mmCIF file of C-alpha atoms and ligand atoms in Angstrom:
data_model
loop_
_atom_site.group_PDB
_atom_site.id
_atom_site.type_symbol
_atom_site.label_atom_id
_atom_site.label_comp_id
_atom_site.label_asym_id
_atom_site.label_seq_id
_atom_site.Cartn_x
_atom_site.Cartn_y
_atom_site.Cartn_z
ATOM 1 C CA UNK A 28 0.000 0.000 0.000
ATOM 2 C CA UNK A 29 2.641 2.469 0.003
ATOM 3 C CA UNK A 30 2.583 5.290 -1.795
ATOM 4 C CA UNK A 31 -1.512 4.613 -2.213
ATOM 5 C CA UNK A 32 -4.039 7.735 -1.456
ATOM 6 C CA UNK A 33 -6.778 6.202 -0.338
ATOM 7 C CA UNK A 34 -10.412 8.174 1.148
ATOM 8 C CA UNK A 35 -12.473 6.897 3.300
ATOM 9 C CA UNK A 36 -15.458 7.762 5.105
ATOM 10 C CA UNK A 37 -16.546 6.808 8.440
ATOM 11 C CA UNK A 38 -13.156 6.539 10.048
ATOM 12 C CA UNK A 39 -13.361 8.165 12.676
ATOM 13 C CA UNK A 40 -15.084 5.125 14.743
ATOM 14 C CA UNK A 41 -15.780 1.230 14.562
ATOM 15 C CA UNK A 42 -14.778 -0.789 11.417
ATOM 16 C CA UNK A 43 -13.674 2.466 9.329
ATOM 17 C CA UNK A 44 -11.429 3.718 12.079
ATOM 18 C CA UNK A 45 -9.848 0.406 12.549
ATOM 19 C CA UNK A 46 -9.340 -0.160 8.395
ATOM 20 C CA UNK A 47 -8.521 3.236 7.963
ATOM 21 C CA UNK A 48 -5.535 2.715 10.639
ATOM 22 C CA UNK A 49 -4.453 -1.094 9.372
ATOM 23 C CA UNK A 50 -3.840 0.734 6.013
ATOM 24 C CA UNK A 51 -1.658 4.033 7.396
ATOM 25 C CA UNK A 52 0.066 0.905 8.933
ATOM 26 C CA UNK A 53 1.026 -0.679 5.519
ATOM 27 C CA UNK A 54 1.966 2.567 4.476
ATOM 28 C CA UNK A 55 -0.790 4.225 2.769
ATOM 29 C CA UNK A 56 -1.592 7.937 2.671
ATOM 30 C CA UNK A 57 -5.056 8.117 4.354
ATOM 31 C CA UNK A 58 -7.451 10.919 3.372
ATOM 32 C CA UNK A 59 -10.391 10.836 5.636
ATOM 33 C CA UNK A 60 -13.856 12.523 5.453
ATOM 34 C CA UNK A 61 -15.604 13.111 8.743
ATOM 35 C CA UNK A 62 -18.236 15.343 10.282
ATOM 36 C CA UNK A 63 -17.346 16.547 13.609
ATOM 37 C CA UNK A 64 -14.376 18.380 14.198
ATOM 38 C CA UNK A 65 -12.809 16.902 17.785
ATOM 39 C CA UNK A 66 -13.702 12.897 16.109
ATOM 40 C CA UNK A 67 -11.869 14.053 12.813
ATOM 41 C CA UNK A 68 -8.395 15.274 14.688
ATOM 42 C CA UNK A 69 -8.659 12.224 17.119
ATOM 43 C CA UNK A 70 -8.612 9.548 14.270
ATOM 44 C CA UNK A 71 -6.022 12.050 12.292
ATOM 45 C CA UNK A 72 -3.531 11.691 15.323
ATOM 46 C CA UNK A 73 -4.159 8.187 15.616
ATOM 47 C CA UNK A 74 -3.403 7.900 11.600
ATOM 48 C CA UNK A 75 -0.227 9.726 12.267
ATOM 49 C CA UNK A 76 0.955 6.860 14.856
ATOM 50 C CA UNK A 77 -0.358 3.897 12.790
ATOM 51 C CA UNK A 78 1.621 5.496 9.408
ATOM 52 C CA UNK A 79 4.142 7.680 10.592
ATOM 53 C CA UNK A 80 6.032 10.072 8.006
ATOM 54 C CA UNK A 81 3.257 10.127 5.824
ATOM 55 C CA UNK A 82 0.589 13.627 5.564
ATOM 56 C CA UNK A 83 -2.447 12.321 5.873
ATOM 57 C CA UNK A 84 -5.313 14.487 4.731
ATOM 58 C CA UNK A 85 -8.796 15.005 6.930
ATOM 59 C CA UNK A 86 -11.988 16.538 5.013
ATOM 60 C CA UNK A 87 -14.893 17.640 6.694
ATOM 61 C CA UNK A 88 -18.319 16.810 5.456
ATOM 62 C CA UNK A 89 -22.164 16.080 6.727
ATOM 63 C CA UNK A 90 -22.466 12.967 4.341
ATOM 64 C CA UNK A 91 -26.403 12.883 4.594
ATOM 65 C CA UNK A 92 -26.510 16.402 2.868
ATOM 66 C CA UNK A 93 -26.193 16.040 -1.051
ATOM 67 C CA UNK A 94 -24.951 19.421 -1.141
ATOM 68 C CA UNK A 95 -22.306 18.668 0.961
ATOM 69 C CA UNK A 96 -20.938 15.696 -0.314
ATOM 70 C CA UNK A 97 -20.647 17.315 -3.718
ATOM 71 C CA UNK A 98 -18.648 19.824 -2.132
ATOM 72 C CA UNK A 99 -16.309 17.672 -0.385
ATOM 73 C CA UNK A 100 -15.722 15.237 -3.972
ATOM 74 C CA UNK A 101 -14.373 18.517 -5.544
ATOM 75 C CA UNK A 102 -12.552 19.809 -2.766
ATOM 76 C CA UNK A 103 -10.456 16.377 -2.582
ATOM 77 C CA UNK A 104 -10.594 15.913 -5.958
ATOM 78 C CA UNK A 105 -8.886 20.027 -6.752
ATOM 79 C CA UNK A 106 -6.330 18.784 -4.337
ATOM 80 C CA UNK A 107 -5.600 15.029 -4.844
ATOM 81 C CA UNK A 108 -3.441 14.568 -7.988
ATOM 82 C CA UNK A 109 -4.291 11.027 -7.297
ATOM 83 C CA UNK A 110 -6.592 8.757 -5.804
ATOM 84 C CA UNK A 111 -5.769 4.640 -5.736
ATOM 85 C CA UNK A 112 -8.817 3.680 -3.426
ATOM 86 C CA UNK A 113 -12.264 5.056 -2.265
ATOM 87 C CA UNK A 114 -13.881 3.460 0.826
ATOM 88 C CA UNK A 115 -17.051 4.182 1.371
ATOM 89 C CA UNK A 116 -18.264 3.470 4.730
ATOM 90 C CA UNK A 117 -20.504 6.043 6.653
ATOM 91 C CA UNK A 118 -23.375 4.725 8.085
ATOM 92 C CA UNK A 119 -26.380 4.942 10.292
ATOM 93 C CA UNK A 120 -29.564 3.460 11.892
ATOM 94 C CA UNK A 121 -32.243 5.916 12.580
ATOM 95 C CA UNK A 122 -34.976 4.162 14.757
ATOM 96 C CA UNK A 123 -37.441 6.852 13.834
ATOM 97 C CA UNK A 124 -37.990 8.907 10.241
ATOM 98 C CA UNK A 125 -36.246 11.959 9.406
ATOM 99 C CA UNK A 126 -35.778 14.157 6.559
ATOM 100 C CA UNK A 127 -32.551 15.650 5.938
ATOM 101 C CA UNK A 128 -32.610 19.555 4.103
ATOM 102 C CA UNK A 129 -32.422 18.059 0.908
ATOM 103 C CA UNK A 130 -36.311 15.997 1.572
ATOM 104 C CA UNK A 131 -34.685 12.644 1.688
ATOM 105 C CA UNK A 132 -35.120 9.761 4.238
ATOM 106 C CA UNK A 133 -32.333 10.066 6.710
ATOM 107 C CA UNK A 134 -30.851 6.258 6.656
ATOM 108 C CA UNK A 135 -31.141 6.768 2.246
ATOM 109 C CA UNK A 136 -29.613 9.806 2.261
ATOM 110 C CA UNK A 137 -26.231 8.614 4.686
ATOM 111 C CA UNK A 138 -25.765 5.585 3.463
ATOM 112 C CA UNK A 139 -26.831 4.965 -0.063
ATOM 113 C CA UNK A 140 -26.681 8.601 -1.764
ATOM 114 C CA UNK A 141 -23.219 9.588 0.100
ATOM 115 C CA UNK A 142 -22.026 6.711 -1.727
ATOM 116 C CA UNK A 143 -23.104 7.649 -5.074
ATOM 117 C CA UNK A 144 -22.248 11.628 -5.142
ATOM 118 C CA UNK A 145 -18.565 11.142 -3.732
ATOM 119 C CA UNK A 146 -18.074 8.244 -6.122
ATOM 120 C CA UNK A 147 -19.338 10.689 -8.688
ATOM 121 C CA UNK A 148 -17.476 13.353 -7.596
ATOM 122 C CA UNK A 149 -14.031 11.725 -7.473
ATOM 123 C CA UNK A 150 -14.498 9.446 -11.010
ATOM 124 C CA UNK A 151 -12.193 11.236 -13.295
ATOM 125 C CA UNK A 152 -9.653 11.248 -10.078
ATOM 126 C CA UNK A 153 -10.018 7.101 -9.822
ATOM 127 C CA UNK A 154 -10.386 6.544 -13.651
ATOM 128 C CA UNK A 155 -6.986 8.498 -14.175
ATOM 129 C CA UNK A 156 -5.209 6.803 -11.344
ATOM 130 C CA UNK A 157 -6.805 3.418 -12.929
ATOM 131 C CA UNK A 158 -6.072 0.728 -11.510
ATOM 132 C CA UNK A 159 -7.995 1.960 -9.017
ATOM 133 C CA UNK A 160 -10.763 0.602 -6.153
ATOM 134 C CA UNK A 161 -14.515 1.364 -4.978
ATOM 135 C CA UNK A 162 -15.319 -0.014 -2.147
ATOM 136 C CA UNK A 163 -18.317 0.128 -0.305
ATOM 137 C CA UNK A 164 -19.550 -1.397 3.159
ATOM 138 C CA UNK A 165 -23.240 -2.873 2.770
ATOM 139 C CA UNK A 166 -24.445 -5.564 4.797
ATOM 140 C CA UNK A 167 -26.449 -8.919 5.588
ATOM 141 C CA UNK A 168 -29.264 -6.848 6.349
ATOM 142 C CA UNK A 169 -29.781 -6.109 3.262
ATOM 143 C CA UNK A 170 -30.954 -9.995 3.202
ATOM 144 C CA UNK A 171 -34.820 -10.257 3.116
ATOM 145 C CA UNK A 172 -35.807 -6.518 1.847
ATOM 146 C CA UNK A 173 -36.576 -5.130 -1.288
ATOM 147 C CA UNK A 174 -36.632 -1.943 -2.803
ATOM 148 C CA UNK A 175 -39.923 -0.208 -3.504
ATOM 149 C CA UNK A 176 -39.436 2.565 -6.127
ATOM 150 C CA UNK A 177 -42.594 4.299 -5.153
ATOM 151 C CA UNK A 178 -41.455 5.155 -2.002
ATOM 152 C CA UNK A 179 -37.621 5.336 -1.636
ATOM 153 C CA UNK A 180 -37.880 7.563 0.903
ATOM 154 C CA UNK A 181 -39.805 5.562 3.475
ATOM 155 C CA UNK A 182 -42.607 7.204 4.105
ATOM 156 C CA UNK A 183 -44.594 4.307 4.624
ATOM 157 C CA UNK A 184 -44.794 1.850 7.641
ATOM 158 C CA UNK A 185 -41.220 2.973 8.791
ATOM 159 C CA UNK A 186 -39.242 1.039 10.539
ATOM 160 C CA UNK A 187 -35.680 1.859 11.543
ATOM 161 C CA UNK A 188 -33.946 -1.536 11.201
ATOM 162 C CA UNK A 189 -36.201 -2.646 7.514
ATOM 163 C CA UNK A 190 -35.231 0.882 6.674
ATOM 164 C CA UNK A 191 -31.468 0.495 7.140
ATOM 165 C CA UNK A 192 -31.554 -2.974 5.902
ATOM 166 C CA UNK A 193 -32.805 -1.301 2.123
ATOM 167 C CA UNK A 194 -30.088 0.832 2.496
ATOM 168 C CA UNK A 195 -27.771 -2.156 2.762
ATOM 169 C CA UNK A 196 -29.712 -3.356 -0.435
ATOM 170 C CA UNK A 197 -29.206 -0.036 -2.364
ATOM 171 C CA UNK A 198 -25.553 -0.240 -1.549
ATOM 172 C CA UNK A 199 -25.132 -3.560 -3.092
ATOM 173 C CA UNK A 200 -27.190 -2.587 -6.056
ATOM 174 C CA UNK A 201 -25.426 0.590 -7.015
ATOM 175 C CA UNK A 202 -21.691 -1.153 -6.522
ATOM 176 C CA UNK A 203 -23.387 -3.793 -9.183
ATOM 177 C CA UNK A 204 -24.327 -0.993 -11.542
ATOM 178 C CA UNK A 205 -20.953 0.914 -10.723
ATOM 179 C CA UNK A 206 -19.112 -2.746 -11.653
ATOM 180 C CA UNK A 207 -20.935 -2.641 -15.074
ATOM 181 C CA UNK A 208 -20.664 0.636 -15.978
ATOM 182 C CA UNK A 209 -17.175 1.390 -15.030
ATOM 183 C CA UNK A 210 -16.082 -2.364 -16.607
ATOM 184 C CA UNK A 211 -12.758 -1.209 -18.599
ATOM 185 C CA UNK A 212 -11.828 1.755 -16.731
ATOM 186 C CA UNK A 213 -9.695 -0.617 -14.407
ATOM 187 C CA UNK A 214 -11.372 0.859 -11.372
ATOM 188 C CA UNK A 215 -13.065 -1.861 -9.677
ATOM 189 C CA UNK A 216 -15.932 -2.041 -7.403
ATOM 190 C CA UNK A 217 -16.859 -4.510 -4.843
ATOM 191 C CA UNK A 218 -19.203 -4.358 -1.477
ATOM 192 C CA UNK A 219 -18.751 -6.140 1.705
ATOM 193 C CA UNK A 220 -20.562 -7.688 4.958
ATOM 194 C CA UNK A 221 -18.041 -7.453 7.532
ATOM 195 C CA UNK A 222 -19.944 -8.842 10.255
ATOM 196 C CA UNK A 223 -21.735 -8.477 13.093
ATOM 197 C CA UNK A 224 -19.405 -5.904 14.893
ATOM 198 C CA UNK A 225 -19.083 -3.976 18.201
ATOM 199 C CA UNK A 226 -18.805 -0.749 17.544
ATOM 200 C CA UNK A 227 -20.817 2.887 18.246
ATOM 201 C CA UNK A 228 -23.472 1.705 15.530
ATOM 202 C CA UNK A 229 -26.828 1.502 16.244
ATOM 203 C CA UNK A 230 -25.798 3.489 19.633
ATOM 204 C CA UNK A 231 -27.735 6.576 18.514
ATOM 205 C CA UNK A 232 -31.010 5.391 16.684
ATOM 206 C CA UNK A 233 -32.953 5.811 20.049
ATOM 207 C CA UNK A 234 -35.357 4.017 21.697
ATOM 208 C CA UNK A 235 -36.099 -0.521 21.760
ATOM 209 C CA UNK A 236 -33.296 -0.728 19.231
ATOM 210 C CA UNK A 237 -30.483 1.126 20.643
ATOM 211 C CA UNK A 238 -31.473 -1.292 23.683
ATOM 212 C CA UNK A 239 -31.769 -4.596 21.826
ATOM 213 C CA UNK A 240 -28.072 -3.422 19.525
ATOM 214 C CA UNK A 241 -26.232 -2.902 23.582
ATOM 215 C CA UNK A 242 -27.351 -6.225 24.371
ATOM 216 C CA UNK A 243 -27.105 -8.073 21.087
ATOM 217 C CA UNK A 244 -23.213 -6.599 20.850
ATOM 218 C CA UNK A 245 -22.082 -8.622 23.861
ATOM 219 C CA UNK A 246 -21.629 -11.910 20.774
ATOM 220 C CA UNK A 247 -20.860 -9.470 18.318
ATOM 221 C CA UNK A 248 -17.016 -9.535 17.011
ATOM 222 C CA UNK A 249 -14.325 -7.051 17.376
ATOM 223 C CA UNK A 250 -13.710 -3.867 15.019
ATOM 224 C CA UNK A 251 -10.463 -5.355 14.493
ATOM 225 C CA UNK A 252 -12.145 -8.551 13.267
ATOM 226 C CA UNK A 253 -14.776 -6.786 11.205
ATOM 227 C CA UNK A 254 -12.090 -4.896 9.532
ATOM 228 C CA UNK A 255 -10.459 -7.462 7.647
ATOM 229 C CA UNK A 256 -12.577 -7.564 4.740
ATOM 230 C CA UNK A 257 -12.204 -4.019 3.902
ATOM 231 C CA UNK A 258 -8.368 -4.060 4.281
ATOM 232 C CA UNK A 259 -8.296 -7.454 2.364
ATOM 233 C CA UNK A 260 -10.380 -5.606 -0.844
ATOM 234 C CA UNK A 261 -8.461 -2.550 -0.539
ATOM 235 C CA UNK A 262 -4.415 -4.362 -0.586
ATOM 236 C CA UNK A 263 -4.847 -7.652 -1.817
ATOM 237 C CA UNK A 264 -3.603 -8.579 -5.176
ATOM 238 C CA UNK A 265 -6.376 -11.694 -5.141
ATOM 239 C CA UNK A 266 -8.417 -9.122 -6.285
ATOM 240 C CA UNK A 267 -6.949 -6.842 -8.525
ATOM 241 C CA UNK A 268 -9.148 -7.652 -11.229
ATOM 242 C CA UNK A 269 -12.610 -8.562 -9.228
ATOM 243 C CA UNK A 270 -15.577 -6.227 -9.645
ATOM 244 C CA UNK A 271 -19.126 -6.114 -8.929
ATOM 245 C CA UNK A 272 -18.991 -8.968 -6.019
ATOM 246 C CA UNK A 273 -19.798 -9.241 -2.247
ATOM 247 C CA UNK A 274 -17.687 -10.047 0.178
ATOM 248 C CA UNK A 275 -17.935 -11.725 3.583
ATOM 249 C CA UNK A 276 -15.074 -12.892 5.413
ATOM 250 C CA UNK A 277 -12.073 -11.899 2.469
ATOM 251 C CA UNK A 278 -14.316 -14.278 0.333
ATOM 252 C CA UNK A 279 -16.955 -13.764 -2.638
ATOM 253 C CA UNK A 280 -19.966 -14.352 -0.846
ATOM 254 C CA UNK A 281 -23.708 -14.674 -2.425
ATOM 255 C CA UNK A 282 -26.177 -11.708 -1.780
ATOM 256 C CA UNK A 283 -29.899 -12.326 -1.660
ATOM 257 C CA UNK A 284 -32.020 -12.674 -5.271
ATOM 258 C CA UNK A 285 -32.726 -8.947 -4.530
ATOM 259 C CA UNK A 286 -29.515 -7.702 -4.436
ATOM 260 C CA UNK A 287 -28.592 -9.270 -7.937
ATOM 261 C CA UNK A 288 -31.398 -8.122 -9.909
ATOM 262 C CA UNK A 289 -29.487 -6.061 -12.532
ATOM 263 C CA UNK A 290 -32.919 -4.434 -13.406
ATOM 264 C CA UNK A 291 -33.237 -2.948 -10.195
ATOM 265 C CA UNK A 292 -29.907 -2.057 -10.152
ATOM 266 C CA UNK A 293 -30.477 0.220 -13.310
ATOM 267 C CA UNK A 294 -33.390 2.021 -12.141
ATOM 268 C CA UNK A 295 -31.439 2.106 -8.701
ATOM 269 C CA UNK A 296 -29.001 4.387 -10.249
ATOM 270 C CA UNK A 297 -31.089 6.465 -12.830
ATOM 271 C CA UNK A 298 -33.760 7.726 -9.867
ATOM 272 C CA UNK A 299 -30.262 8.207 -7.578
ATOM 273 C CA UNK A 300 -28.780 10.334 -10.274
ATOM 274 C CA UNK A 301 -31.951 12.674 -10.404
ATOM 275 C CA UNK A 302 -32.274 12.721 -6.600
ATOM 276 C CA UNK A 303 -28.853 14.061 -6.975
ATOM 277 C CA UNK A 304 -29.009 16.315 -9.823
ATOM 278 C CA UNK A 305 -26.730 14.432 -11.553
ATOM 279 C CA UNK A 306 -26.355 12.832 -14.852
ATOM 280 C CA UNK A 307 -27.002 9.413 -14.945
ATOM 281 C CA UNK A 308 -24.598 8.488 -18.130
ATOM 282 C CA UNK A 309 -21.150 8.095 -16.023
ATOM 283 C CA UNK A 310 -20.321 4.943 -18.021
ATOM 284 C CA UNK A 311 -15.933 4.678 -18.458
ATOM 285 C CA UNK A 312 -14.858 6.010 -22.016
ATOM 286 C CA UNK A 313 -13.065 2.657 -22.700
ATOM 287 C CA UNK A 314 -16.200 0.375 -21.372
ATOM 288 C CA UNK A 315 -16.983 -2.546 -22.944
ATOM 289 C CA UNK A 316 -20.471 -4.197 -22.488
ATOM 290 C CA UNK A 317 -20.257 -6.293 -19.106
ATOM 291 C CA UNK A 318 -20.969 -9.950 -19.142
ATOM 292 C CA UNK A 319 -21.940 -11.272 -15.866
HETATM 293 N N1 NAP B 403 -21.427 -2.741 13.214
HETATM 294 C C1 NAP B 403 -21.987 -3.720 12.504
HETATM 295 O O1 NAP B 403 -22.360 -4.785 13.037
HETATM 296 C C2 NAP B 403 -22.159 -3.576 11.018
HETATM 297 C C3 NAP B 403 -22.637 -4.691 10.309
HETATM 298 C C4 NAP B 403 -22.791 -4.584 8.929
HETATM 299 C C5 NAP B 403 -22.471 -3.404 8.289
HETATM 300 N N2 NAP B 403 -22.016 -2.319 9.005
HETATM 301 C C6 NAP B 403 -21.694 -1.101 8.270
HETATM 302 O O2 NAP B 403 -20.373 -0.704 8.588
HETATM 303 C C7 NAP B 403 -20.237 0.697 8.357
HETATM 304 C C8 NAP B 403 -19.506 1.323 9.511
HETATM 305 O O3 NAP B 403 -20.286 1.165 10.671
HETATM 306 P P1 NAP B 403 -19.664 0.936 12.133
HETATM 307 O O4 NAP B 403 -20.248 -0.325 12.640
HETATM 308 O O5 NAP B 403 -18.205 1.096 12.139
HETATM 309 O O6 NAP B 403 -20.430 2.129 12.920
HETATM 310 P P2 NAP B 403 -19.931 3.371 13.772
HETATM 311 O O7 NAP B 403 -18.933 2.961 14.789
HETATM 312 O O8 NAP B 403 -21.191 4.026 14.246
HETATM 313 O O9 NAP B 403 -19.226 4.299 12.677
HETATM 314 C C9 NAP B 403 -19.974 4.997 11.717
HETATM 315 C C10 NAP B 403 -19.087 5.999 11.027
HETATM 316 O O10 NAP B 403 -19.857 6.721 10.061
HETATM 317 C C11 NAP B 403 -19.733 8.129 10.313
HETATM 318 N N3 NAP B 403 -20.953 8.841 9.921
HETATM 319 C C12 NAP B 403 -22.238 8.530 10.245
HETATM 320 N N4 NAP B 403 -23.078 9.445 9.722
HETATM 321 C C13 NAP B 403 -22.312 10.352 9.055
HETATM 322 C C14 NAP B 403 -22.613 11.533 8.342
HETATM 323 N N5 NAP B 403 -23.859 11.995 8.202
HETATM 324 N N6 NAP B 403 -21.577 12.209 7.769
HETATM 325 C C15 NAP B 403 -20.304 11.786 7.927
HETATM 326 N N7 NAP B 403 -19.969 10.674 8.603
HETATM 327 C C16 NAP B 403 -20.961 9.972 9.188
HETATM 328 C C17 NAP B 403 -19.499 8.213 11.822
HETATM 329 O O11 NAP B 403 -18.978 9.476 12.197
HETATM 330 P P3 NAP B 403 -18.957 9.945 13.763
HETATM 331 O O12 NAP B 403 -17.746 9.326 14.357
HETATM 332 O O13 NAP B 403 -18.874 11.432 13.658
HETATM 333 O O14 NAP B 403 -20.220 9.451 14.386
HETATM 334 C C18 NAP B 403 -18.527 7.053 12.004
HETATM 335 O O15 NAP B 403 -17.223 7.411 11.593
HETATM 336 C C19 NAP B 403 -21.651 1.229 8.100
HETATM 337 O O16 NAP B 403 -21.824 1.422 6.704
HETATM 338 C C20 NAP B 403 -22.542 0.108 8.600
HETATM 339 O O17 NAP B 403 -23.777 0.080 7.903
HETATM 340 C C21 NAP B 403 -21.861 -2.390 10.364
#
């Protein structure tokens, strides 16, 4: 990993933080993108112990906010010559529904569209460092949901753990679409489960299932443990070449029938792009029509 840039969001706790400091450690130069200001600088000085010698970068950024995350993507990418990886990691559980400023459902907003608009925003930084990474942290709960494209935002019969478990769905969804579309650029993408793992998540959503997370974390594994996926996707030369798969436990996993319906992974992406204001026709110059 040295002499790799890599951003990543959500390091500044749990599974990110932990990833984000195993990389500094083989000797990457970490660029991180957090929210609050005393959480940023703690993770930067722990960066600066794990990779000594090395100026990592920290970014500050409200991920749920579109506007936001657009500004951050050109911000890094004005000042990053180069980017080698992109981790995309923020999450969040809300156990009651919330609209951020831009109208969308809290849960959709941090952890599906965050993905998308950085991703967008840094594409012509990853396609010209090619070969180049996208990964993104999903999860089993995306297992037994499906998306409803009348009502991506929730606004029906919400509930914060089906909620966060389409999120989980979306994520593995748009890294499908990302795979295709991006197929010859030499940027891959893949997604991840890394487990059941004890960390702040879940700590915040409020109410029975902040409870039921405390207690259910007592048999969940460590950081360090749930950690080894990313780190495995982001340095290991097994996978140069693999795109568009999920991983569990450094190994292609399968995700549920939902999660590989390429139909849903279109429309996923073309209603994400107008939510965003973006154009939906970021397919690599070089592509060639994927065959999976
Ligand atoms: N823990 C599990 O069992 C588990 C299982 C499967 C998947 N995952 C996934 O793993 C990822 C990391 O979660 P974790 O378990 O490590 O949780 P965590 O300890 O709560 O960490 C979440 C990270 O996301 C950041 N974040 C949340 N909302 C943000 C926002 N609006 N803008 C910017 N940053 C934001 C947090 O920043 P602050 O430090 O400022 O709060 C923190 O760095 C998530 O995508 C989650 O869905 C977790």
């Amino acid at each position: 990993m040295r002499g790799k840039v890599v951003v990543i969001t959500g390091a500044t706790s749990g599974i990110g933080q932990v990833a984000a400091e195993k990389l500094a450690g083989m000797g990457a130069r970490m660029v991180l993108v957090a929210r609050d200001k005393a959480r940023g600088e703690a993770a930067l000085a722990r960066l600066r112990e794990a990779g000594p010698g090395v100026s990592h970068g920290l970014y500050y950024a409200d991920l749920s906010r579109i506007a936001e995350t657009k500004r951050i993507a050109a911000t890094i990418a004005a000042v990053e010559p180069r980017i080698d990886l992109l981790i995309n990691n923020a999450g969040a559980l809300f156990g009651t529904r919330q609209l951020t400023e831009d109208g969308l459902e809290r849960t959709f907003a941090t952890n599906h569209m965050a993905y998308f608009v950085l991703t967008e925003g840094l594409r012509q930084r990853l396609w010209a460092s090619a070969p180049a990474r996208v990964i993104n942290t999903a999860s089993d709960a995306h297992k037994g949901n499906q998306l409803n494209f009348n009502d991506l935002q929730s606004a029906n019969n919400y509930s914060g753990f089906k909620v966060y478990g389409r999120s989980k769905l979306c994520n593995i969804l748009y890294t499908r679409e990302l795979a295709r579309r991006w197929a010859g650029s030499h940027v891959t993408a893949n997604t991840l489960h890394p487990g059941f793992v004890a960390t702040r998540f879940g700590d915040e959503s409020g109410g029975l299932f902040a409870f039921g997370v405390r207690v259910a974390k007592t048999f969940a594994i460590s950081p360090e443990k749930g950690a080894e996926t990313i780190v495995y996707l982001a340095s290991s030369n097994e996978v140069s070449t693999t795109s568009g798969s999920y991983f569990y436990k450094c190994r292609v996993a399968t995700p549920s029938r939902e999660a590989q319906d390429d139909a849903a992974a279109k429309r996923l992406w073309e209603e994400t792009a107008k939510l965003a204001g973006l154009p939906a026709g970021s397919t690599a110059p070089q592509a060639t029509p994927a065959s999976r």
